[in-house]
XYZ file of C-alpha atoms in Angstrom:
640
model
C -64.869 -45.979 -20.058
C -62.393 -47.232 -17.357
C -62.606 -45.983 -13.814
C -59.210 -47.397 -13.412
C -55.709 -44.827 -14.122
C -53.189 -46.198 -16.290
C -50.134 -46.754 -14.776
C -46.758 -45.931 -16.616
C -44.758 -48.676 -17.103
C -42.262 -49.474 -14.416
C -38.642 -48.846 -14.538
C -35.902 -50.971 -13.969
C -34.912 -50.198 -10.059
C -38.041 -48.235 -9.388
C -39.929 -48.624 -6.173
C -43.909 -47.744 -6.786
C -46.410 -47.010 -3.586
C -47.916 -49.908 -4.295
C -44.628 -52.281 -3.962
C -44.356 -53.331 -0.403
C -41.284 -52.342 0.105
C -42.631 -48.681 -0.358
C -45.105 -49.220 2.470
C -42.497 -49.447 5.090
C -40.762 -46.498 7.384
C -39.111 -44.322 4.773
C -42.448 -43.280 3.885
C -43.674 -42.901 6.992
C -40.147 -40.602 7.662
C -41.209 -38.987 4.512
C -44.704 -37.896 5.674
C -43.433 -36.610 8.873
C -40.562 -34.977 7.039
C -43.937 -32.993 5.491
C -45.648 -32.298 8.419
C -42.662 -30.866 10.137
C -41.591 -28.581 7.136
C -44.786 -27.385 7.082
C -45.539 -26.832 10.918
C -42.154 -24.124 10.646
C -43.601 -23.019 7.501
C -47.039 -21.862 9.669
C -44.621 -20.794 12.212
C -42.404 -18.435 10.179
C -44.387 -14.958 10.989
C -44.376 -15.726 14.994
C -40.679 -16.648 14.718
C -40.044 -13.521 12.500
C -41.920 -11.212 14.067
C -41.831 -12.018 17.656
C -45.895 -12.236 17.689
C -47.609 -11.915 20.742
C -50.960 -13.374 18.903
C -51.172 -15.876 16.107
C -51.602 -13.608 12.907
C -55.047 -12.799 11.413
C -57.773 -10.179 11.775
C -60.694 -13.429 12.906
C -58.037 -14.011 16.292
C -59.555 -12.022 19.135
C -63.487 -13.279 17.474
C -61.938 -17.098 18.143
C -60.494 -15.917 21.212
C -64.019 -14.988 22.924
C -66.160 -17.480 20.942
C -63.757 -20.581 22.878
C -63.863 -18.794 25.807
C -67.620 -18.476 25.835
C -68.241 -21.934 24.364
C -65.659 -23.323 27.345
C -67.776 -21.735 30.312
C -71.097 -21.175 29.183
C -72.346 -23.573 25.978
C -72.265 -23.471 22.493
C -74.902 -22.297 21.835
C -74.313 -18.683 22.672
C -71.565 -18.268 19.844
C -73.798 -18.500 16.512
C -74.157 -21.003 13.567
C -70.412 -22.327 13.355
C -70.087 -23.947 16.655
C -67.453 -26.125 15.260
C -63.932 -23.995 15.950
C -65.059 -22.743 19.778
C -65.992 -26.235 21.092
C -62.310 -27.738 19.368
C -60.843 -24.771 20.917
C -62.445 -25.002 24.573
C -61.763 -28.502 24.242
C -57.550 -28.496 23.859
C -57.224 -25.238 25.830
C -58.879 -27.159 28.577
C -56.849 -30.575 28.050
C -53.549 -29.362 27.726
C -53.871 -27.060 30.032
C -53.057 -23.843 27.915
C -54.437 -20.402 27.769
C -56.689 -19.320 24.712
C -54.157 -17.412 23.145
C -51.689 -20.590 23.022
C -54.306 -22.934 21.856
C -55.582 -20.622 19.611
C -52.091 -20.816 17.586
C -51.383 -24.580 18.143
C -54.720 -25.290 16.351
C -54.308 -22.661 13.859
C -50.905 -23.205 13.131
C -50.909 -26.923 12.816
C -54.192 -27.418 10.402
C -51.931 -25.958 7.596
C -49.787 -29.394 8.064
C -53.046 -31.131 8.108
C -53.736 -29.896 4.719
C -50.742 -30.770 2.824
C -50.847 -34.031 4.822
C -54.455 -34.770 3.768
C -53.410 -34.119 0.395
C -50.257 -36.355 0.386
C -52.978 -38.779 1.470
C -55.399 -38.133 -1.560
C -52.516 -38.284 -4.531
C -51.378 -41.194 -2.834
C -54.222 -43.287 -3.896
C -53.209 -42.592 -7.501
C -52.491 -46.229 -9.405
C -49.442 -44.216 -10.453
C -48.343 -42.956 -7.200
C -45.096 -41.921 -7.526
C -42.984 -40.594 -3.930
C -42.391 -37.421 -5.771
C -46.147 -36.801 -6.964
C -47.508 -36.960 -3.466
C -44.524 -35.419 -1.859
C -44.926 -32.156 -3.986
C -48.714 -32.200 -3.792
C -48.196 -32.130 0.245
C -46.145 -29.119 0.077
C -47.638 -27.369 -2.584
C -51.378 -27.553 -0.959
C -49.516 -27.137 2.504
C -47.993 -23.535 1.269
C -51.390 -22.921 -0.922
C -52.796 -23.037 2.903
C -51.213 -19.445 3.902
C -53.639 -18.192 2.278
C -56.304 -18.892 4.461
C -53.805 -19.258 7.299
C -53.968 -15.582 8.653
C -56.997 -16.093 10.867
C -59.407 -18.170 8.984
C -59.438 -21.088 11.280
C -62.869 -22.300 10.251
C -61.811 -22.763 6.865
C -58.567 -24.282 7.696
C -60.251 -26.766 9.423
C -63.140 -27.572 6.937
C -60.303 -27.559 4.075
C -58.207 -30.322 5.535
C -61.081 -32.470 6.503
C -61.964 -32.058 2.850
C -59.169 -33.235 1.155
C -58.686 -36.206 3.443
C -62.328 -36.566 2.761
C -61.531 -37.109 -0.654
C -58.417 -39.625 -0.087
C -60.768 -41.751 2.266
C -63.552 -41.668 -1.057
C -60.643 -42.127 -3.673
C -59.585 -45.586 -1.881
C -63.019 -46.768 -2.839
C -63.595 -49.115 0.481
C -67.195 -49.374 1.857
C -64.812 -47.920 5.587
C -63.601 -44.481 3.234
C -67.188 -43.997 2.528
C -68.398 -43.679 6.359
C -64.720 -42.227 6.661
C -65.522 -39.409 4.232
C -69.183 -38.899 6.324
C -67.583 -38.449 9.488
C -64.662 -35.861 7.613
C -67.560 -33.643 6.087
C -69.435 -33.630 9.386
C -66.835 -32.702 11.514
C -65.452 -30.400 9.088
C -68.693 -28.720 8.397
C -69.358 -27.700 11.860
C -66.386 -25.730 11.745
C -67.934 -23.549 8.526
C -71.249 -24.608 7.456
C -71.455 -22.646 4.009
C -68.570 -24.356 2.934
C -69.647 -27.947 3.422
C -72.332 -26.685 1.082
C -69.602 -25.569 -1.123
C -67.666 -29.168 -0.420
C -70.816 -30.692 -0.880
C -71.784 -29.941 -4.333
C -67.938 -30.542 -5.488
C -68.472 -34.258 -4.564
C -71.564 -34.332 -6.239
C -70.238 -32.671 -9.454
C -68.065 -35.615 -9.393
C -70.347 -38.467 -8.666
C -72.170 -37.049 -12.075
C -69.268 -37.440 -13.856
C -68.335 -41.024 -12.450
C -72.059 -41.954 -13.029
C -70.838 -41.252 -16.777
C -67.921 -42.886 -16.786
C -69.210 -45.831 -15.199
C -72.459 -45.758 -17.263
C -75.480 -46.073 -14.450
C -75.400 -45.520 -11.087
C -74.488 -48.346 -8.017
C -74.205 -47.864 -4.752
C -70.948 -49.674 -4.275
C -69.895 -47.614 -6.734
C -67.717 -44.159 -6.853
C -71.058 -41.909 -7.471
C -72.902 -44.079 -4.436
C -70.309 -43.850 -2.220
C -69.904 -40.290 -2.651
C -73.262 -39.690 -2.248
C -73.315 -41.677 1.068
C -70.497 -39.793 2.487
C -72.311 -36.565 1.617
C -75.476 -37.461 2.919
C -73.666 -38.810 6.596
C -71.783 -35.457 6.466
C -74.733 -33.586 6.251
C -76.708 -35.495 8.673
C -73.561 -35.127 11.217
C -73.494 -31.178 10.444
C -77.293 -31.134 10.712
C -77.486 -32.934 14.143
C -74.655 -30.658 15.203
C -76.525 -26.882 13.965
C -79.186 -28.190 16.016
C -78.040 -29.314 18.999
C -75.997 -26.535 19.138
C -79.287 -23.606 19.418
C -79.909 -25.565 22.331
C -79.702 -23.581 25.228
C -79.102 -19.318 25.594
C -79.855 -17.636 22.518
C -76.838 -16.292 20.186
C -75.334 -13.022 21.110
C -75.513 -10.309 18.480
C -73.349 -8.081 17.247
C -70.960 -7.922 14.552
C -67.876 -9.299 14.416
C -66.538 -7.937 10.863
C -66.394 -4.854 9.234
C -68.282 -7.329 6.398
C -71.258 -8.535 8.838
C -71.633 -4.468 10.161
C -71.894 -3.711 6.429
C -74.171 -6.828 5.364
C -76.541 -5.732 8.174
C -76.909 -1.996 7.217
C -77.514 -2.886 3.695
C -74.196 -1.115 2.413
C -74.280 -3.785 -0.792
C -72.457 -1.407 -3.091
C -69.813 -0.609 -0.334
C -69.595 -4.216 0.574
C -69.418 -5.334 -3.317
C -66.483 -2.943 -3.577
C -64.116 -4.111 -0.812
C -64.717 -7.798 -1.924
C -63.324 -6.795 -5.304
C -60.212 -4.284 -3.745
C -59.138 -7.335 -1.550
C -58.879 -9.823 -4.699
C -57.197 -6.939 -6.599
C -54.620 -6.585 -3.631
C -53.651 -9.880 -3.235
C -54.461 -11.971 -6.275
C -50.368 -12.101 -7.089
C -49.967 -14.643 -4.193
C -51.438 -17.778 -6.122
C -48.864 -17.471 -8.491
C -51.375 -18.039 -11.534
C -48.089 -17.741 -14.120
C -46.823 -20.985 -12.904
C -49.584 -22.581 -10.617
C -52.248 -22.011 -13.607
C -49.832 -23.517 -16.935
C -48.395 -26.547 -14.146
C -52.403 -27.241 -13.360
C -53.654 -27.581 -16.633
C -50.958 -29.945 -17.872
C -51.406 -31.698 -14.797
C -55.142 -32.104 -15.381
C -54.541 -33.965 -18.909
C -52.923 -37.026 -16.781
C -54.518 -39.900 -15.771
C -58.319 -41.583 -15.623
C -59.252 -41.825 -12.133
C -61.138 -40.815 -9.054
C -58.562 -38.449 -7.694
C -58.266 -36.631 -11.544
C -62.293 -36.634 -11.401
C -62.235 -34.893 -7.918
C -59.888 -32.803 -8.549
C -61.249 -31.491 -12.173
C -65.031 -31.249 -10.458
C -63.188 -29.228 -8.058
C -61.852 -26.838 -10.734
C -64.483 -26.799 -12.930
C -66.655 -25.809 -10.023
C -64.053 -23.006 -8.705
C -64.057 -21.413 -12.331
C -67.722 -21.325 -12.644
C -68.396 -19.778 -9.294
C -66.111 -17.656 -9.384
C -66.952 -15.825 -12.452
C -70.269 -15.664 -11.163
C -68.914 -14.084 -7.621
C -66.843 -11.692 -9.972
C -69.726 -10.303 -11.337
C -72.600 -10.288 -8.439
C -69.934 -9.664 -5.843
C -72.025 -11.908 -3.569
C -68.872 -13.462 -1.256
C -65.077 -12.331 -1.444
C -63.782 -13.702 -4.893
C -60.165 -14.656 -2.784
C -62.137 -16.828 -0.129
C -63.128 -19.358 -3.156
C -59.941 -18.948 -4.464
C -58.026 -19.677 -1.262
C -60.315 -22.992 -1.423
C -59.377 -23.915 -4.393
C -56.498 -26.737 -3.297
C -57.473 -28.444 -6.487
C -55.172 -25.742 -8.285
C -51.940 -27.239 -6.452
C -52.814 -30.330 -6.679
C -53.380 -30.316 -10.512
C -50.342 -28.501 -10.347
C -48.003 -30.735 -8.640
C -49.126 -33.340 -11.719
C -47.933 -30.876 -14.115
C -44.740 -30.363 -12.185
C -44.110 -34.128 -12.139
C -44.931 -34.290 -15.874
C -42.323 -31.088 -16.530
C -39.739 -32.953 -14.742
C -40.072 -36.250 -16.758
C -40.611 -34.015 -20.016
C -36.883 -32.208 -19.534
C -35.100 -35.639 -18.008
C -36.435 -37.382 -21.738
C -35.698 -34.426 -23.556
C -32.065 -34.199 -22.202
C -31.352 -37.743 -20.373
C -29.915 -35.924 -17.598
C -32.036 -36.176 -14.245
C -29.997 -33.445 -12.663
C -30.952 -30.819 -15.377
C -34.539 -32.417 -14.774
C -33.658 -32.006 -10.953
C -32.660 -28.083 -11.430
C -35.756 -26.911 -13.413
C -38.089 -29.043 -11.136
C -35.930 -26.701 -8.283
C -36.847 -23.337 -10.239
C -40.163 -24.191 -10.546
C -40.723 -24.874 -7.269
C -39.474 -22.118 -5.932
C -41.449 -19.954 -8.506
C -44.411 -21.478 -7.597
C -44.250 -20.732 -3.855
C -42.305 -17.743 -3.325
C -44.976 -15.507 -4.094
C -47.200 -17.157 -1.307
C -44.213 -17.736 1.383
C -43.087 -14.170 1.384
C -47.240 -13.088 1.385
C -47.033 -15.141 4.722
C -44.140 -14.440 6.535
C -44.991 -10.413 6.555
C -48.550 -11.075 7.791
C -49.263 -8.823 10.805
C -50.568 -10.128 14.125
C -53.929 -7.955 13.999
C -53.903 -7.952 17.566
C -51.265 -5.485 19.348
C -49.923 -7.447 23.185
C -50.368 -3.411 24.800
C -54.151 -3.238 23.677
C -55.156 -6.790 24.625
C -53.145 -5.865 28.400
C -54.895 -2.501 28.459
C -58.310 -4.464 27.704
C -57.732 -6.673 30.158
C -57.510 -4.522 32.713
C -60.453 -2.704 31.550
C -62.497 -6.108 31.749
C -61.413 -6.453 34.829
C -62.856 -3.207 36.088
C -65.997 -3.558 34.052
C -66.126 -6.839 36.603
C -66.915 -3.792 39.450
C -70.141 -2.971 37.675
C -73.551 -4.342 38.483
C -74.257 -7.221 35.663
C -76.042 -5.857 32.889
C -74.316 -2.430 32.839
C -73.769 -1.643 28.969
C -70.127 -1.985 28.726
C -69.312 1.134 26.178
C -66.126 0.934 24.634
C -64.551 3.680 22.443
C -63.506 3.329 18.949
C -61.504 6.355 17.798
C -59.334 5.634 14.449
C -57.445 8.837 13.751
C -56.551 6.903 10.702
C -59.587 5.264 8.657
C -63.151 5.697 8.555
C -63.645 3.295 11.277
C -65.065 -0.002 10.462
C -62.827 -2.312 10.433
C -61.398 -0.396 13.752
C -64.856 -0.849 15.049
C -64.887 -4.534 14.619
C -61.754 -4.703 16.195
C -62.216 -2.705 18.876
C -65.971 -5.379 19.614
C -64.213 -8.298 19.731
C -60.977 -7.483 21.587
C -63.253 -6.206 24.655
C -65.379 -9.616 24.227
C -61.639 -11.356 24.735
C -60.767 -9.112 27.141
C -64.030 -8.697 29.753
C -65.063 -12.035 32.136
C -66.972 -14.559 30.138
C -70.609 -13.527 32.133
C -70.102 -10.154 30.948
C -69.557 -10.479 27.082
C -73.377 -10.024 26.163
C -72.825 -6.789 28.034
C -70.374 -5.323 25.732
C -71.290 -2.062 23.383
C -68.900 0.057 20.754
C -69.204 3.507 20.171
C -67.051 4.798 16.930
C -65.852 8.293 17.311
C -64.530 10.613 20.042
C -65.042 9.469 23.733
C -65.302 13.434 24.525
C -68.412 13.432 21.991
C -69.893 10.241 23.476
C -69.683 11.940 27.102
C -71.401 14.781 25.406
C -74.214 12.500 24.431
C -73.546 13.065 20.725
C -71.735 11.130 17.750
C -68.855 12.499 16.418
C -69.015 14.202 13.010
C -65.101 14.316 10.949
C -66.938 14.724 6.880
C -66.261 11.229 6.648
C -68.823 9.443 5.203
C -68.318 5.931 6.242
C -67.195 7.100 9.868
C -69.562 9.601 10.533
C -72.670 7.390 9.320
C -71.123 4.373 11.669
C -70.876 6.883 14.599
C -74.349 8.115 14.238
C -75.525 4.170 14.190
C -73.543 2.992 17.094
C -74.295 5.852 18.959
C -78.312 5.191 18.236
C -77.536 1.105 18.931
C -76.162 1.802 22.380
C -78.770 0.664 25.592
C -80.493 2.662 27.981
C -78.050 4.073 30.415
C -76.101 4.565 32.601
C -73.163 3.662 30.942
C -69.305 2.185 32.151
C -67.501 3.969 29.207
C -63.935 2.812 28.873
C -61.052 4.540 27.222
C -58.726 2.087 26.216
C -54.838 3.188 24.762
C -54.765 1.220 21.474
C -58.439 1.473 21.054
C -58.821 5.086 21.148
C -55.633 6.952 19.060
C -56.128 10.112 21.349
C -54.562 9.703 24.392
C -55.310 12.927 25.507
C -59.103 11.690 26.132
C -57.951 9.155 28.900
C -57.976 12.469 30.789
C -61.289 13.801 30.058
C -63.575 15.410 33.112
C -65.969 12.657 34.435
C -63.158 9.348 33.479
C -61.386 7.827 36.523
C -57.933 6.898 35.215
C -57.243 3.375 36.361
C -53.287 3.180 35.310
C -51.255 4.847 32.648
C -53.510 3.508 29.589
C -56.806 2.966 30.584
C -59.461 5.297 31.951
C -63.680 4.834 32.363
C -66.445 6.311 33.944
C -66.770 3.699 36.253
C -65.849 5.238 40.098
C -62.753 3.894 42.430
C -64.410 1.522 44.625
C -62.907 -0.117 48.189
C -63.182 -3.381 46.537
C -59.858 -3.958 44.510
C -59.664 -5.152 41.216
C -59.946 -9.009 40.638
C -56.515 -11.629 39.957
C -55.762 -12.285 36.305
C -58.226 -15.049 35.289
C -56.757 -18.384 34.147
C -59.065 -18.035 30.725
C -57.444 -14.373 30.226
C -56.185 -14.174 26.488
C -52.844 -12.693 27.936
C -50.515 -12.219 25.265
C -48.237 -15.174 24.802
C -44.806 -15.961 22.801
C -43.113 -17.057 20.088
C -41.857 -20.229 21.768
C -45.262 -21.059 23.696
C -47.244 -20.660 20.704
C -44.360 -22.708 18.941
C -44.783 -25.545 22.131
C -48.676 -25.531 21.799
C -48.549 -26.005 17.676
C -45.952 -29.112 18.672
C -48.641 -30.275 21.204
C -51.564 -29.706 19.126
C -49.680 -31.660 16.281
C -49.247 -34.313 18.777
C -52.718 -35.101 19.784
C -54.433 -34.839 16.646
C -51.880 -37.451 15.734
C -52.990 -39.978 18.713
C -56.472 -39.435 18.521
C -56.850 -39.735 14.287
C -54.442 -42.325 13.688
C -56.439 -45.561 14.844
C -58.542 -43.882 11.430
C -56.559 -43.450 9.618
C -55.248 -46.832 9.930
C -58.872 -48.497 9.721
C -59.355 -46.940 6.352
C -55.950 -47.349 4.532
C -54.455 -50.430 6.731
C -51.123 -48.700 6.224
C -48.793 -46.407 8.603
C -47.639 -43.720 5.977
C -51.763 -43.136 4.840
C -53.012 -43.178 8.649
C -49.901 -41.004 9.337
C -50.852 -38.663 6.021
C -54.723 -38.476 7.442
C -54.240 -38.690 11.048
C -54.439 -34.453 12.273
C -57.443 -34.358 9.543
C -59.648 -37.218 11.544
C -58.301 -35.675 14.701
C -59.881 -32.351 13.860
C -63.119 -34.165 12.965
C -63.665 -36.218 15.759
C -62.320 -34.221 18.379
C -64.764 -31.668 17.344
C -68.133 -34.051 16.978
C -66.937 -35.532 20.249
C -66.483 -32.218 21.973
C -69.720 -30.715 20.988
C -71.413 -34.181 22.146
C -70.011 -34.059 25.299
C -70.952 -30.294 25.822
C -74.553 -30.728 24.574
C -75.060 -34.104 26.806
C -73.946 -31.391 29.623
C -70.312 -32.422 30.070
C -68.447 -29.391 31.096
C -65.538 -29.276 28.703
C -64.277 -26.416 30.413
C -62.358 -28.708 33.176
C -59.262 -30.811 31.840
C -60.977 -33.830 33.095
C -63.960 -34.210 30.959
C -62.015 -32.465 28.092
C -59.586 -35.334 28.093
C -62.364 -37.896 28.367
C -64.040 -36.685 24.916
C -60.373 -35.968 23.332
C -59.664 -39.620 24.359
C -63.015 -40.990 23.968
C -63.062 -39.970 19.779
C -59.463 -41.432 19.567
C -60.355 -44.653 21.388
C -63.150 -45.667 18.598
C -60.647 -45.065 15.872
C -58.687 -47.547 17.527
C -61.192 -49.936 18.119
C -61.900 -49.887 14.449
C -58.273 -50.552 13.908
C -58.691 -53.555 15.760
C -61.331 -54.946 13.955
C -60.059 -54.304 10.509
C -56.380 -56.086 12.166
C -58.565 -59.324 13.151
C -60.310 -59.206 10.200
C -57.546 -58.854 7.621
C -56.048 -62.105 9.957
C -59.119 -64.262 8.429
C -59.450 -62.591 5.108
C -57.439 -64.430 2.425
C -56.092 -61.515 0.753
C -55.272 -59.903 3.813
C -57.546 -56.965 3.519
C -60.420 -56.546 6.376
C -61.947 -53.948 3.879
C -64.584 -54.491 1.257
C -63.906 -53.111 -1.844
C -65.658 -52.911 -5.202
C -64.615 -55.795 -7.186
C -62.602 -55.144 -10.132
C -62.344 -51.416 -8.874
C -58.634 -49.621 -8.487
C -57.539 -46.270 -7.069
């Protein structure tokens, strides 16, 4: 069977990718037409909204993981070292706070997405502008989904997909490409490289198949290659990373607090209320029927990665249904193989009705209504998502941080999580990771939550309201807390009774924050220059444009080397700036570099760009000498 896709037969007038007229500047306009429409698509809820925080429950846990990662090592913030040592890194080159890096990085891998996957359709044989240039946006708006907060697997998703364009162009260069993509990628989420990982190798089965044995130069050895480099890259990475201090504990999700109690039952139950919630998003009434007749076209590497992909998604997730093991939506918001396939079908609906009628602008109007039905569902999902993060309790925490800088180091930092509202967890979460933002970097590991009443806590007592869930995480945390004495702080926004600021024994330090720590003579530090102050609309807008811009420099010279073209190094250019910026940033910080100062920050940033132009060079002097033009080597016979 034929690893090769059959190409429809050419019209009269019609300009294909692979025509060299094609491979000029309009396409290159076209993928930046893509980026940009994205990038404001990302930015719609700060622009909305007036934000003061990018949007996502996971923003103050990225907030004090870069922070930490910036001034005192990796290898203090766990087993995903990936996302703090990209953030420390641009926060420290560009010269922006957390908060503003935090949403340049976050708001431009989105764009990265539905660039990587203009990328990947673009090696189809039939590669048609509007294919490619409805798979970008359709995978760019299937991003929202994991675009409130879940950085890691923003970044691991793009690097994915353009791991999968580098692998479709079947050069021996995509191939080491692909290993650098999964490795960089995977350091931002481990368990989903696994996840990645045994999607590629689902597909190198079925190409072994196709192709009848197994080679090396072929699809399956290549694939197995880049997954193998990946996970040596992601290996080298998990390790380096535990060395120096230890990990600090405690939990930064309602999820991990449950996990570690053993609450299965409870747990299993809000995976499946969260899929029930939002499972209207995806659209499945015109993203599922588009995807399937998508899925019937062509013969080829990118139809093979994308079916593995699907195949995989639909077994796993029945199983997840069932066991309730992970959330059901996380694989779901993965699954960029359903717009992909989808964006086939829609192509295939539009040359159905232009046959069917010979009119291309009734074609033209139901392509239009599809469209819009496919993505209005997840546009208007995104544009109401809150910022989880309120700019009067991060101000109020910061000013408790700065008096918890008073106490002797090692005080227990007790902060008070009273949700009038809920049973507590998720405001207990919360309520952790805000005061790790919000206290100086040496006093993180210091930091303690209490759930319930501050006036019980002074009592030495948890607080008992006949709430199960609240009462039983008031007991725990009040057990959990350190030999004393104490700093309890009462922070406005993290405690819903005000009236407690003025409870006998607190020292109210302004209008929203009180603690037990005593007035001293010394007066309370400056504002910090690592402070997660809140920011605004237009600076996190200005740091996404910034963000966009770098990635850009430092990926292209990769992009270039693998596809020798402007509009594929253009389509994969933020993806390999993720990766390499982030293996390159966790090198420098393990070899001791402190990536905390703009210097050395710049030097890695420019140091992972400058090999991907070096490469660039060599595949430029080579194509000079090669006959055909084409520095790469390529299985013979083979086609995308």
């Amino acid at each position: 069977m034929s690893t090769r896709e059959a190409a429809p037969p050419q019209r009269p007038g019609e300009i294909r990718d692979g025509d060299p007229r094609s491979t000029g500047w309009v396409e290159v306009a076209i993928v930046a037409a893509i980026g940009l429409v994205l990038l404001l698509v990302f930015l719609l809820p700060v622009l909305f909204h007036d934000h003061a925080f990018p949007v996502g429950p996971d923003v103050p846990v990225y907030l004090w993981w870069g922070r930490v990662a910036a001034a005192d090592g990796v290898s203090l913030v766990g087993a995903r070292p990936g996302a703090p040592v990209l953030l420390a890194t641009l926060s420290s080159a560009l010269g922006q706070g957390p908060v503003a890096t935090l949403a340049g990085v976050q708001y431009v891998t989105g764009p990265a997405i539905g660039l990587a996957a203009v990328a990947l359709l673009r090696t189809r044989a039939d590669r048609g502008r509007l294919t490619w240039v409805a798979g970008g946006i359709f995978a760019g708006v299937w991003a929202t989904h994991l675009g409130d907060g879940y950085l890691a697997n923003l970044v691991f998703s793009a690097c994915f997909l353009a791991a999968g364009a580098t692998l479709a162009g079947r050069s021996s260069a995509g191939a080491v490409a692909a290993a650098l993509l999964l490795g960089g990628g995977g350091l931002a989420h481990p368990s989903f490289f696994v996840v990645g990982a045994l999607v590629l190798m689902l597909t190198a089965a079925w190409s072994v198949w196709d192709d009848r044995g197994f080679s090396w130069r072929g699809d399956a050895g290549r694939i197995a290659l880049a997954v193998a480099g990946g996970g040596a890259i992601l290996g080298a990475g998990l390790l380096a990373a535990l060395a120096g201090p230890a990990r600090l504990a405690g939990d930064t999700s309602k999820d991990a607090y449950l996990r570690r109690i053993g609450a299965v039952e409870t747990l299993r139950r809000t995976y499946l209320e969260r899929f029930r919630q939002g499972w209207t998003r995806y659209a499945p009434w015109v993203t599922l029927p588009l995807a399937i007749a998508g899925a019937l076209r062509g013969n080829g590497p990118v139809r093979r990665f994308l079916l593995s992909w699907a195949a995989f998604t639909v077994a796993a997730f029945a199983i997840v249904l069932v066991t309730r093991s992970i959330p059901p939506d996380r694989l779901l918001t993965f699954a960029f193989c359903v717009p992909l396939l989808a964006a086939l079908g829609f192509v295939w609906v539009g040359d159905l009705v232009r046959r069917r009628t010979g009119r291309r602008s009734v074609a033209a109007a139901a392509l239009a209504l599809i469209a819009i039905l496919a993505v209005f569902p997840a546009l208007r999902a995104w544009i109401s998502s809150p910022d989880f993060v309120d700019a009067s309790e991060m101000r109020n925490a910061i000013v408790a941080g700065r008096v918890a800088s008073l106490t002797p180091p090692g005080t227990p930092l007790v902060f008070v999580a009273n949700d009038l509202d809920s049973n507590g967890l998720f405001h207990m979460a919360h309520v952790f990771n805000v005061a790790r933002a919000a206290v100086p970097v040496d006093r993180v590991s210091d930091v303690h939550v209490f759930v319930g009443s501050a006036r019980d806590l002074l009592a030495g007592r948890p607080t008992v309201r006949g709430v199960p869930n609240h009462d039983a995480a008031s007991a725990r945390t009040f057990e959990e807390l350190p030999a004393g004495p104490w700093a309890v702080f009462v922070v406005d926004g993290l405690d819903d009774d005000a009236s407690e600021l003025d409870l006998p024994g607190l020292t109210r330090w302004d209008e929203a924050v009180a603690s037990t720590v005593p007035p001293t003579s010394v007066p309370l530090p400056p504002p910090g220059a690592d402070e997660p102050a809140p920011s605004t609309p237009g600076a996190m807008a200005l740091a996404a444009v910034r963000t966009l811009i770098v990635l850009v420099l430092v990926g292209f010279g990769w992009g270039w080397w693998v596809t020798g073209e402007t509009a594929g190094a253009a389509a994969l250019a933020t993806s390999f700036g993720l990766a390499v910026i982030t293996i390159g940033a966790l090198l420098a910080d393990r070899l001791g570099a402190p990536i905390a100062t703009a210097g050395w920050a710049t030097i890695a940033i420019a140091s992972a760009g400058g090999c991907g132009y070096a490469l660039m060079i060599v595949r430029l002097r080579r194509a000079r000498r090669s006959p055909d033009g084409d520095g790469l080597v390529r299985e013979r016979g083979s086609g995308a």
